[in-house]
mmCIF file of C-alpha atoms in Angstrom:
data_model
loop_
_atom_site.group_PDB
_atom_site.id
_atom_site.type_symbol
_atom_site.label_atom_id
_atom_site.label_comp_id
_atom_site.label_asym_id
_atom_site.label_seq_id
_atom_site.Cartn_x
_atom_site.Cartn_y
_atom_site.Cartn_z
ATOM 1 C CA UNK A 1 100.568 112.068 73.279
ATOM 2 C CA UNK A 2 97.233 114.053 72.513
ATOM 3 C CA UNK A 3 93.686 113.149 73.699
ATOM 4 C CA UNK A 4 93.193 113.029 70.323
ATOM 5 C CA UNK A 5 96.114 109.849 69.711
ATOM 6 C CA UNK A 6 96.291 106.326 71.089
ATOM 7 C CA UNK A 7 94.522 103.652 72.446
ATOM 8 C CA UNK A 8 93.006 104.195 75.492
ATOM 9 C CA UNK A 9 90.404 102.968 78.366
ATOM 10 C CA UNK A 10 86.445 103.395 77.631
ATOM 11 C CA UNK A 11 85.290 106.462 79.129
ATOM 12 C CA UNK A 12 86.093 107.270 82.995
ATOM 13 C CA UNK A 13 83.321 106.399 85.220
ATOM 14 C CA UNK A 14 85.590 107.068 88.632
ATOM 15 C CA UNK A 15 88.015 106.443 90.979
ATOM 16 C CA UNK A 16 89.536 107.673 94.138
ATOM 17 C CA UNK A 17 90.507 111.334 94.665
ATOM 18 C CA UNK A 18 94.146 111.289 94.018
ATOM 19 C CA UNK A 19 97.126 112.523 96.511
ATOM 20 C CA UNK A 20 96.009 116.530 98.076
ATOM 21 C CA UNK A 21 92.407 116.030 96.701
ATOM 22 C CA UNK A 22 89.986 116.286 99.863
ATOM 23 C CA UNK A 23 89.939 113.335 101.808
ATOM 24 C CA UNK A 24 86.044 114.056 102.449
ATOM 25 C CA UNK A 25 84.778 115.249 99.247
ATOM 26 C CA UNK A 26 84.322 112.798 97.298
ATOM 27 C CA UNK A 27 85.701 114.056 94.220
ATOM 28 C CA UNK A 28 84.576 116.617 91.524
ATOM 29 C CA UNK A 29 81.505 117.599 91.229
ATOM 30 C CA UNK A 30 79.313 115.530 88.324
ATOM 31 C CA UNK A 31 79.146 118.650 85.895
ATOM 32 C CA UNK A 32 83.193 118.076 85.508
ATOM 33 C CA UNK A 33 83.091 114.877 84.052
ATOM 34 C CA UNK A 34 81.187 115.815 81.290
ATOM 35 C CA UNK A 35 82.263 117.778 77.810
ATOM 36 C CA UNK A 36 85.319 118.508 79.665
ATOM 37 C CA UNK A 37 86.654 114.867 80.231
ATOM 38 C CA UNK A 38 89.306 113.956 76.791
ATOM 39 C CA UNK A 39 87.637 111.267 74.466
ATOM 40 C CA UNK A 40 88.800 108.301 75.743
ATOM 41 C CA UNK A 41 88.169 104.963 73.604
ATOM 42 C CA UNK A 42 90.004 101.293 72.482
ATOM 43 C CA UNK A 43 91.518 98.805 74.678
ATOM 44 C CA UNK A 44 94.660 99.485 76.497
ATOM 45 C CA UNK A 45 98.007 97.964 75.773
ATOM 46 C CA UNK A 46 100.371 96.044 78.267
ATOM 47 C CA UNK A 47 102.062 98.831 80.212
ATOM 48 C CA UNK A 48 104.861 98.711 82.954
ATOM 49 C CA UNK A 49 103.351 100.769 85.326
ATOM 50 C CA UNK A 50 99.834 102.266 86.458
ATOM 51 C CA UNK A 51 99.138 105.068 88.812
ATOM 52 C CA UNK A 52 96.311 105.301 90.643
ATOM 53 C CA UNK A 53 95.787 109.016 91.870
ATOM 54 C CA UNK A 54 97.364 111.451 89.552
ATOM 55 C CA UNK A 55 97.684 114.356 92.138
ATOM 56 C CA UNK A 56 100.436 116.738 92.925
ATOM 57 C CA UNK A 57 102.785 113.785 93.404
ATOM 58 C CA UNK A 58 101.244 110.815 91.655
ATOM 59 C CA UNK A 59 100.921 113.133 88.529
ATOM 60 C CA UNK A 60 104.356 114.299 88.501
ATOM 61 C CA UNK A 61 105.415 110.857 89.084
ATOM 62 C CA UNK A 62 103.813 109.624 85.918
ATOM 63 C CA UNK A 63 105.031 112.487 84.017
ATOM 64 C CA UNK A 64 108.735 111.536 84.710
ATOM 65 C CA UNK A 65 108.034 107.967 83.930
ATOM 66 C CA UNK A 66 106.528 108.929 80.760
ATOM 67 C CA UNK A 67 109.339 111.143 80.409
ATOM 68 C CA UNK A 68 111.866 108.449 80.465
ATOM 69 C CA UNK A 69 110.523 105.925 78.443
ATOM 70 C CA UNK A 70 108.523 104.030 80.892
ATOM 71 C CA UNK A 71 104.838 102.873 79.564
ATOM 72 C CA UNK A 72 102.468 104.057 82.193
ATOM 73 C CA UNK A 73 98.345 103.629 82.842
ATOM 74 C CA UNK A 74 96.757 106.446 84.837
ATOM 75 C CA UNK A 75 93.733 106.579 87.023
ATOM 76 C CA UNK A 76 91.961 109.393 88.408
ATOM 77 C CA UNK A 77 88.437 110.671 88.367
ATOM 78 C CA UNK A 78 89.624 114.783 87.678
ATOM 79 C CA UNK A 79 89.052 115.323 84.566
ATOM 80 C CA UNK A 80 91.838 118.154 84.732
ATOM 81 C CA UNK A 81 94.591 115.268 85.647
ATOM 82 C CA UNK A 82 93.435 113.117 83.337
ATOM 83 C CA UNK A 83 94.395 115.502 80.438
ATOM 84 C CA UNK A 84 97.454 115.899 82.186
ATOM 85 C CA UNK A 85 98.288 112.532 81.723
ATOM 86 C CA UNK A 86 97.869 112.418 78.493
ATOM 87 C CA UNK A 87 99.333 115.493 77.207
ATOM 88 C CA UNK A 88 102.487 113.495 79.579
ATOM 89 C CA UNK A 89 102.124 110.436 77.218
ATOM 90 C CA UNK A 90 100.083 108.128 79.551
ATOM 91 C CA UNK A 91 97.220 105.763 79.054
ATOM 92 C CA UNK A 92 93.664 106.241 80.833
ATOM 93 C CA UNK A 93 92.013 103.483 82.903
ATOM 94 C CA UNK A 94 88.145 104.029 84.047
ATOM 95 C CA UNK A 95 89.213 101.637 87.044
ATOM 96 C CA UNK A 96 91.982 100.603 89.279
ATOM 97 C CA UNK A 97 91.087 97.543 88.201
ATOM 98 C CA UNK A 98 91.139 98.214 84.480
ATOM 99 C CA UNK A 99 94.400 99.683 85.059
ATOM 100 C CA UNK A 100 95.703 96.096 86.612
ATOM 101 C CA UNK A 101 94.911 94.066 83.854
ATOM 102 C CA UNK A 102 96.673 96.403 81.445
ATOM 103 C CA UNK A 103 99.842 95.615 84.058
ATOM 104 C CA UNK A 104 103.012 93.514 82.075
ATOM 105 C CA UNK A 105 103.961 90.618 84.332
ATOM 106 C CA UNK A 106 106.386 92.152 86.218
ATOM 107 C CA UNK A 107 104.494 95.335 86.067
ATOM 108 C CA UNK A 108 104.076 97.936 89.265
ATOM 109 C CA UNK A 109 100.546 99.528 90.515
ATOM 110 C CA UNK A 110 101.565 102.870 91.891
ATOM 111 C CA UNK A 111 99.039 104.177 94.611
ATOM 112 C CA UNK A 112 99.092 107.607 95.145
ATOM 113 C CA UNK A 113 95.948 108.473 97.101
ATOM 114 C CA UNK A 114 95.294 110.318 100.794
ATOM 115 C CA UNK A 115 94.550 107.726 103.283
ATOM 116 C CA UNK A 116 94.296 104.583 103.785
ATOM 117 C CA UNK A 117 90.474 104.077 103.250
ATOM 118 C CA UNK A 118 91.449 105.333 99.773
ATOM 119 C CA UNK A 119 94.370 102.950 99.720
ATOM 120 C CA UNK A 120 92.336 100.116 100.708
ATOM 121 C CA UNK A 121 89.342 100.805 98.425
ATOM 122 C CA UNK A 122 91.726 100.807 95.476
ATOM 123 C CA UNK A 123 93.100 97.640 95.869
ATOM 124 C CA UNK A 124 90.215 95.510 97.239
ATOM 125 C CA UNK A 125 87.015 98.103 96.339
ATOM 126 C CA UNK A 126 84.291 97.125 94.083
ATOM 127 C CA UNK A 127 86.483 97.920 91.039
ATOM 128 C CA UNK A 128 89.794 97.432 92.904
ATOM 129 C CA UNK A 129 92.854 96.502 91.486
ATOM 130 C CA UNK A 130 93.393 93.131 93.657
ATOM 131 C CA UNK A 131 91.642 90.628 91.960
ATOM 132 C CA UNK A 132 93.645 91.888 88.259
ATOM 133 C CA UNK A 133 96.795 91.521 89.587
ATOM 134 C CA UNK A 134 98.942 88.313 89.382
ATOM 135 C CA UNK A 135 101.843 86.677 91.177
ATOM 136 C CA UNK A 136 105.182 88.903 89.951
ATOM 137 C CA UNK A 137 103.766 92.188 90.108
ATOM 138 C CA UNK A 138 104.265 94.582 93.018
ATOM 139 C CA UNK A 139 102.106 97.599 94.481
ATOM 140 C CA UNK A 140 103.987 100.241 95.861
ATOM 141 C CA UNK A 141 102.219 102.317 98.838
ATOM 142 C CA UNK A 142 103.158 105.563 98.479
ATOM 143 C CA UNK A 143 100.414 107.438 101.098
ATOM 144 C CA UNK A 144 101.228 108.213 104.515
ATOM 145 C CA UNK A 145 99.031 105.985 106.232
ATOM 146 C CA UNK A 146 98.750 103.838 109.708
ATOM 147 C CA UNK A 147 101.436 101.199 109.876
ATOM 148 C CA UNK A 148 98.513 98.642 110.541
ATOM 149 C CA UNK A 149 97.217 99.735 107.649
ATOM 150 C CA UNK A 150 100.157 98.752 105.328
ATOM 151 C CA UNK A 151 100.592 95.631 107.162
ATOM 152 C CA UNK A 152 97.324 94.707 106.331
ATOM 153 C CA UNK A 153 96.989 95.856 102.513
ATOM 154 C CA UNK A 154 100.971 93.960 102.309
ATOM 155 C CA UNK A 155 99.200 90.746 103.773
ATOM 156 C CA UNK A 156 95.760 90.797 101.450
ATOM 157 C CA UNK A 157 98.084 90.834 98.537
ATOM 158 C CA UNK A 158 100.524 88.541 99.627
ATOM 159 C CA UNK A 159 97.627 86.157 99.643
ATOM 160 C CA UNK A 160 97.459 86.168 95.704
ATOM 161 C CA UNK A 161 101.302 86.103 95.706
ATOM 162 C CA UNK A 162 101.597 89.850 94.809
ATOM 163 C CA UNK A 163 104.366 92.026 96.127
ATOM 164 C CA UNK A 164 104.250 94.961 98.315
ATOM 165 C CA UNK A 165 106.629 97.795 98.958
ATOM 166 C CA UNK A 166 105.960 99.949 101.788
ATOM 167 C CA UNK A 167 107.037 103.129 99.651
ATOM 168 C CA UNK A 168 106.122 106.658 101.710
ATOM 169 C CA UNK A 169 107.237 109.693 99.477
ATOM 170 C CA UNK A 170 108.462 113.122 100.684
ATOM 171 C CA UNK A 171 110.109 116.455 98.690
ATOM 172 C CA UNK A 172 106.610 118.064 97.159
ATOM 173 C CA UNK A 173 105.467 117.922 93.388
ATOM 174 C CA UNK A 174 108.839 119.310 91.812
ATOM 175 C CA UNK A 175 111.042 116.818 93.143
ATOM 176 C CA UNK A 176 108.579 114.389 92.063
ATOM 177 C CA UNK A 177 108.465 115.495 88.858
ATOM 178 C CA UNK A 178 112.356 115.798 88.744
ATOM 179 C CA UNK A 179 112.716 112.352 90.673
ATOM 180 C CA UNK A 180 114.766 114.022 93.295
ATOM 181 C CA UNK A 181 111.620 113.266 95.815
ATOM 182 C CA UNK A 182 112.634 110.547 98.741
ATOM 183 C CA UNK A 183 111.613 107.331 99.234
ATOM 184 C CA UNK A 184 111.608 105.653 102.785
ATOM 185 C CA UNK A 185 111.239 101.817 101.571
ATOM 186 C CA UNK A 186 110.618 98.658 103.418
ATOM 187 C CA UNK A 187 110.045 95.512 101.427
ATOM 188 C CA UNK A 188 112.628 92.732 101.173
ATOM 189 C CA UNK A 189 115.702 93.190 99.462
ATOM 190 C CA UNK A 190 114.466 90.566 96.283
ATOM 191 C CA UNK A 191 111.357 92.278 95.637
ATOM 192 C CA UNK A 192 113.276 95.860 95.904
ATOM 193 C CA UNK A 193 116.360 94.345 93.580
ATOM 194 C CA UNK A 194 113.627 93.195 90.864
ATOM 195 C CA UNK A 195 112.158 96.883 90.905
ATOM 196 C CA UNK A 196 115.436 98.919 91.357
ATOM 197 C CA UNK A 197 114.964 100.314 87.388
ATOM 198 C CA UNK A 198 111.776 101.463 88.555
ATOM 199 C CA UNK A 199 112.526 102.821 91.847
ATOM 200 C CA UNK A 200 115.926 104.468 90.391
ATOM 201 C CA UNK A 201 113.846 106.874 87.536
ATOM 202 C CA UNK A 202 111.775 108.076 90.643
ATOM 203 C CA UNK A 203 113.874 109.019 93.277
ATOM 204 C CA UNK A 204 117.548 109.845 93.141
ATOM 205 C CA UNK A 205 116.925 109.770 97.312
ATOM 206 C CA UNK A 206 116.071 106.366 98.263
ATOM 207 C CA UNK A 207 116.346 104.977 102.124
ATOM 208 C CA UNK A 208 116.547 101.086 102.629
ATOM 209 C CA UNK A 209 114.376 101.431 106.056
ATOM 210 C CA UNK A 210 114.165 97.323 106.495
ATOM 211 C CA UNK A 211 112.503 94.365 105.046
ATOM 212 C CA UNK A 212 109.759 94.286 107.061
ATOM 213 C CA UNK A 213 106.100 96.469 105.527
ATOM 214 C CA UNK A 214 105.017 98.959 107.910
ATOM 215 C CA UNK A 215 108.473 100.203 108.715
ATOM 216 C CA UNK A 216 108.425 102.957 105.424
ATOM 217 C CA UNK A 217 105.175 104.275 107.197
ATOM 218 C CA UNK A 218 106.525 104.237 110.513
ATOM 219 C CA UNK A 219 110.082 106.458 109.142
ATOM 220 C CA UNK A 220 107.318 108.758 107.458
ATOM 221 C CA UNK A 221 104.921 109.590 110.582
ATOM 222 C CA UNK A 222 107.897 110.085 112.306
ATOM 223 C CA UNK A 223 109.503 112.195 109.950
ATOM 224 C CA UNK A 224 106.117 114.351 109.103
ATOM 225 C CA UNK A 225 105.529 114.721 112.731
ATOM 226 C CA UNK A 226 108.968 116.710 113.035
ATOM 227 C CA UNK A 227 107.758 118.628 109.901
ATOM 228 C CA UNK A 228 104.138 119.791 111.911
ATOM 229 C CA UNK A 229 106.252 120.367 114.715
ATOM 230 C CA UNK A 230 108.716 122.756 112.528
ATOM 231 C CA UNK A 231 105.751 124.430 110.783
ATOM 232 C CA UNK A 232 104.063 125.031 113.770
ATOM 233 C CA UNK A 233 106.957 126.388 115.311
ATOM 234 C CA UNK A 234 107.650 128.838 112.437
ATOM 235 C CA UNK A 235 104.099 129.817 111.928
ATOM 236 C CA UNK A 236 104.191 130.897 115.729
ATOM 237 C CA UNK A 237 107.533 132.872 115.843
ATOM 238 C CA UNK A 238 106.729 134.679 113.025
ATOM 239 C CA UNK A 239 103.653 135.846 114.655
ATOM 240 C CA UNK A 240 105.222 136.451 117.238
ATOM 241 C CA UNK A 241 108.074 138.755 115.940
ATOM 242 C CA UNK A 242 105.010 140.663 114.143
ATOM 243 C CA UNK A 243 103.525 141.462 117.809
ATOM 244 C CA UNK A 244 107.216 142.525 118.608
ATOM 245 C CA UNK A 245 107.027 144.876 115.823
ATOM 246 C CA UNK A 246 109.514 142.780 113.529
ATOM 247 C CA UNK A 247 109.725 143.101 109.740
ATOM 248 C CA UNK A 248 108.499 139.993 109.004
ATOM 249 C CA UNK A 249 110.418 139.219 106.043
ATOM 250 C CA UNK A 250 113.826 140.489 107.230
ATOM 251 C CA UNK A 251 112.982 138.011 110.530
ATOM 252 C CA UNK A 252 112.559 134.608 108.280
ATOM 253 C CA UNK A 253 115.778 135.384 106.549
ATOM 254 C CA UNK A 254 118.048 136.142 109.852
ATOM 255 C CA UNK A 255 115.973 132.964 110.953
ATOM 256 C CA UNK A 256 116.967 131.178 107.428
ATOM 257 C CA UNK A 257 120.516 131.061 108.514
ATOM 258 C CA UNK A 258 120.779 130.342 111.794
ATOM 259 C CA UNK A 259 119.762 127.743 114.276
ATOM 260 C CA UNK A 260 116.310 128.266 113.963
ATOM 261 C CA UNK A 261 116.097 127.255 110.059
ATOM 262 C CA UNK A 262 114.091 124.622 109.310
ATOM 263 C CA UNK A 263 113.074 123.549 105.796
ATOM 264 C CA UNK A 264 109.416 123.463 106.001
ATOM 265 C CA UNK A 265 109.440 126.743 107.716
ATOM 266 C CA UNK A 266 111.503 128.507 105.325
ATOM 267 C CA UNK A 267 109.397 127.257 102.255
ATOM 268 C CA UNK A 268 105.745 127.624 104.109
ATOM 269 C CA UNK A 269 106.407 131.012 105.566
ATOM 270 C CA UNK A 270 108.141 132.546 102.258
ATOM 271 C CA UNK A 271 104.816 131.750 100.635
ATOM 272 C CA UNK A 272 102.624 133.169 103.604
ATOM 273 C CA UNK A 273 104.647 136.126 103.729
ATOM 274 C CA UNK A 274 103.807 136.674 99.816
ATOM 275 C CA UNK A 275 99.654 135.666 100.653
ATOM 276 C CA UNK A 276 100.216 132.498 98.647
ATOM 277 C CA UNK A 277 98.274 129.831 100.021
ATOM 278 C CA UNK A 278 97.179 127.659 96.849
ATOM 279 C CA UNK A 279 97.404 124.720 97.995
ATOM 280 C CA UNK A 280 100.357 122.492 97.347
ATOM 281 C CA UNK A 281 99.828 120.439 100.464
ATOM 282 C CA UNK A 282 96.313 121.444 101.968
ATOM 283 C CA UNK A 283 96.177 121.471 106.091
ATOM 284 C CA UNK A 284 94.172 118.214 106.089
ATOM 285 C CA UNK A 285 96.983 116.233 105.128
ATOM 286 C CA UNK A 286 99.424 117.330 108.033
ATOM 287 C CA UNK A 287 96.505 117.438 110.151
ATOM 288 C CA UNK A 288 96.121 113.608 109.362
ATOM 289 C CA UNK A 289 99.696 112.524 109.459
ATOM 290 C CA UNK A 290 100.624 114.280 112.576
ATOM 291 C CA UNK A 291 96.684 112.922 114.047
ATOM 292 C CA UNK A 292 98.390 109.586 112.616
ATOM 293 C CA UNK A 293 102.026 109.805 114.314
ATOM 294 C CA UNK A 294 100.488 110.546 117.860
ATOM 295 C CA UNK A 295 98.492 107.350 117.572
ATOM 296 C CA UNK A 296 101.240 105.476 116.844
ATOM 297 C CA UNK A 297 103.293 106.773 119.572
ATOM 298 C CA UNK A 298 100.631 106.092 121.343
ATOM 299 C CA UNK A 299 100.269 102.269 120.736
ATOM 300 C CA UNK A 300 103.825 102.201 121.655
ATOM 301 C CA UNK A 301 103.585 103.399 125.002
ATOM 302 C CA UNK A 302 105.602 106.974 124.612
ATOM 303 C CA UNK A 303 104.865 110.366 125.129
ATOM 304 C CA UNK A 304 106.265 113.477 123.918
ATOM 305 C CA UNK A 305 105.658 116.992 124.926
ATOM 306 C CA UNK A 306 105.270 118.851 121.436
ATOM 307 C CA UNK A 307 103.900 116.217 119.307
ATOM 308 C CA UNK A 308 100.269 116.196 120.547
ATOM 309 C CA UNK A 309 100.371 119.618 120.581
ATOM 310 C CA UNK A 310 101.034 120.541 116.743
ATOM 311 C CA UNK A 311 98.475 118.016 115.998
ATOM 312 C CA UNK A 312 96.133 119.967 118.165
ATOM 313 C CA UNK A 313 97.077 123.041 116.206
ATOM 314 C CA UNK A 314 96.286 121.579 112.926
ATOM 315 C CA UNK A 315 92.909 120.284 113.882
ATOM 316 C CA UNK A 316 92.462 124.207 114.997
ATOM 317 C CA UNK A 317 93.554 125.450 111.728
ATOM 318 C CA UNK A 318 90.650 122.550 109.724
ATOM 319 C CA UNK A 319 88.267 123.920 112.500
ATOM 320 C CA UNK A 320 88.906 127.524 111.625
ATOM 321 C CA UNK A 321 88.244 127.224 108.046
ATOM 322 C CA UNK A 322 91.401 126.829 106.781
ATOM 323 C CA UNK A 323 91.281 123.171 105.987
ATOM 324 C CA UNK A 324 91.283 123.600 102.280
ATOM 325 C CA UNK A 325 94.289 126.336 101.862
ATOM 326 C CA UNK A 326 97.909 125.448 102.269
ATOM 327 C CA UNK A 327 99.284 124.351 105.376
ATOM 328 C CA UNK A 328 101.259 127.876 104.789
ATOM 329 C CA UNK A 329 97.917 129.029 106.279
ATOM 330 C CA UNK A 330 98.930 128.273 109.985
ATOM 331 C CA UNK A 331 100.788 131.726 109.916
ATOM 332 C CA UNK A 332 96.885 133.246 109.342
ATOM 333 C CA UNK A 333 95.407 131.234 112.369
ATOM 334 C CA UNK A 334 98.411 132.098 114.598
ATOM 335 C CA UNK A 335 97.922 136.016 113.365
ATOM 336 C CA UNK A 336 94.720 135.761 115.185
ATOM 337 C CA UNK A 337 93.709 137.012 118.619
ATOM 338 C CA UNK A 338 94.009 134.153 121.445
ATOM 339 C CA UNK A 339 89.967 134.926 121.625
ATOM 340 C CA UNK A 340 89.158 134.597 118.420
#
């Protein structure tokens, strides 16, 4: 579908920065909503699913619904994903709201912001989707957020008898866009069963955490912790070996295959090692989840020895500048002198 074709939503008037925006920003500057934003006009038909935050993931995610067959609503205030979308075959929405009502019955809301604050504004924000939706249709939660936090969101909508699955994502923007991402669910099995279609054209990698919300965001801070703890880890040995003398790329791939692989490592470091740091996942968003797993760790009364201590190091990396880059960057703050 063309900007050009279609009925769509009147003309954007803003959202929520989607999933790898800048939690702080605020979104694009004014001068990018103007002559650049596709004509949007007409009311929008019933749809299946909407998609609020058309990032990295959320983007890719709609493209490979639209891809097979599934009618999908898109919200985001980038003017750049919202031509995206359509060129994908999706619908616009000015609103997560607006994007509710165009919901089917047993339609899905996809939210694919950064935080929870995001999350939460979304859903029950001045123009928040809440009060549009109806009792059948589900949200799925796809940020890494607070466990609280989903509990909470689950529990507002459950109130106007709308479904939630706790839905944390994982694999980057290609496996989203090829649905070979993961999903670490928790929702009970009836609402999961009635969304299965759904679930099955996103992710060919779905884990049945439990029935009970909170426990999808739970498997993902603990999950993403190990990944800030592996990245950390490789960022430092390679800086390491480069003090030693070490050819840097012949190091990764002795490293590559043998016990000191590590997925994350392998794929950041590759793209340090080539000065590559556009951002596919900028250092905020490790920053936040690891910031997010030591708080839960704490609440539960543990303490580990490295997990506190990566978060530490991405908080360095934000403070150093590097905030914006990819979390690839670490390997640049780790080059640096101890004093600097």
């Amino acid at each position: 579908m063309s900007a050009s074709t279609g009925p769509h939503a009147p003309p954007l008037r803003g959202s929520l920065p989607p999933e790898g925006a800048d939690p702080a920003g605020g979104g694009p500057a004014p001068d990018r909503q103007s002559s650049h934003a596709p004509p949007l006009r007409g009311s929008l038909p019933l749809v299946q699913v909407a998609v609020v935050g058309a990032g990295n993931m959320g983007g890719a995610m709609a493209a490979r619904l639209c891809e097979q067959g599934w009618t999908v609503v898109v919200c985001d205030i980038d003017p750049l994903r919202q031509q995206q979308a359509l060129d994908a075959g999706a619908h616009l929405a000015d609103t997560p709201e607006t994007a509710a009502r165009a919901l089917a019955p047993d339609g899905v809301l996809i939210v694919c912001v950064v935080d929870a604050g995001q999350s939460s504004e979304v859903l029950l924000g001045a123009q928040g989707a809440a009060p549009a939706l109806r009792a059948g249709q589900a949200v799925m939660l796809c940020p890494t957020i607070a466990p609280q936090d989903a509990e909470s969101l689950a529990s507002a909508l459950s109130a106007r008898g709308v479904d939630c699955i706790d839905a944390p994502m994982s694999g980057g923007p290609a496996r989203a866009r090829d649905g070979g991402m993961s999903l670490m669910l928790a929702a009970p099995d009836a609402v999961l069963a009635r969304h299965a279609g759904l679930l099955d054209a996103l992710s060919s990698k779905q884990f049945r955490v439990s029935e009970r919300v909170g426990d999808g965001a739970r498997t993902k801070l603990v999950n993403n912790l190990l990944a800030g703890i592996n990245l950390v880890g490789a960022a430092e040995v390679l800086a390491l070996a480069e003090r030693l003398g070490l050819d840097l790329g012949t190091t990764l791939s002795v490293i590559e295959q043998s016990s000191g692989q590590s997925w994350i490592g392998s794929d950041r470091m590759r793209r340090a090692l080539a000065d590559d740091f556009a951002p596919r996942a900028h250092v905020t968003l490790l920053e936040k989840d690891t910031r997010l797993a030591v708080e839960a760790a704490t609440a539960a009364g543990f303490t580990g020895p490295l997990g506190a201590r990566a978060a530490t190091v991405f908080a360095q990396a934000h403070a150093a500048g590097l905030a914006e880059q990819d979390d690839a960057a670490l390997l640049t703050l780790l080059r640096r002198p101890a004093s600097a």
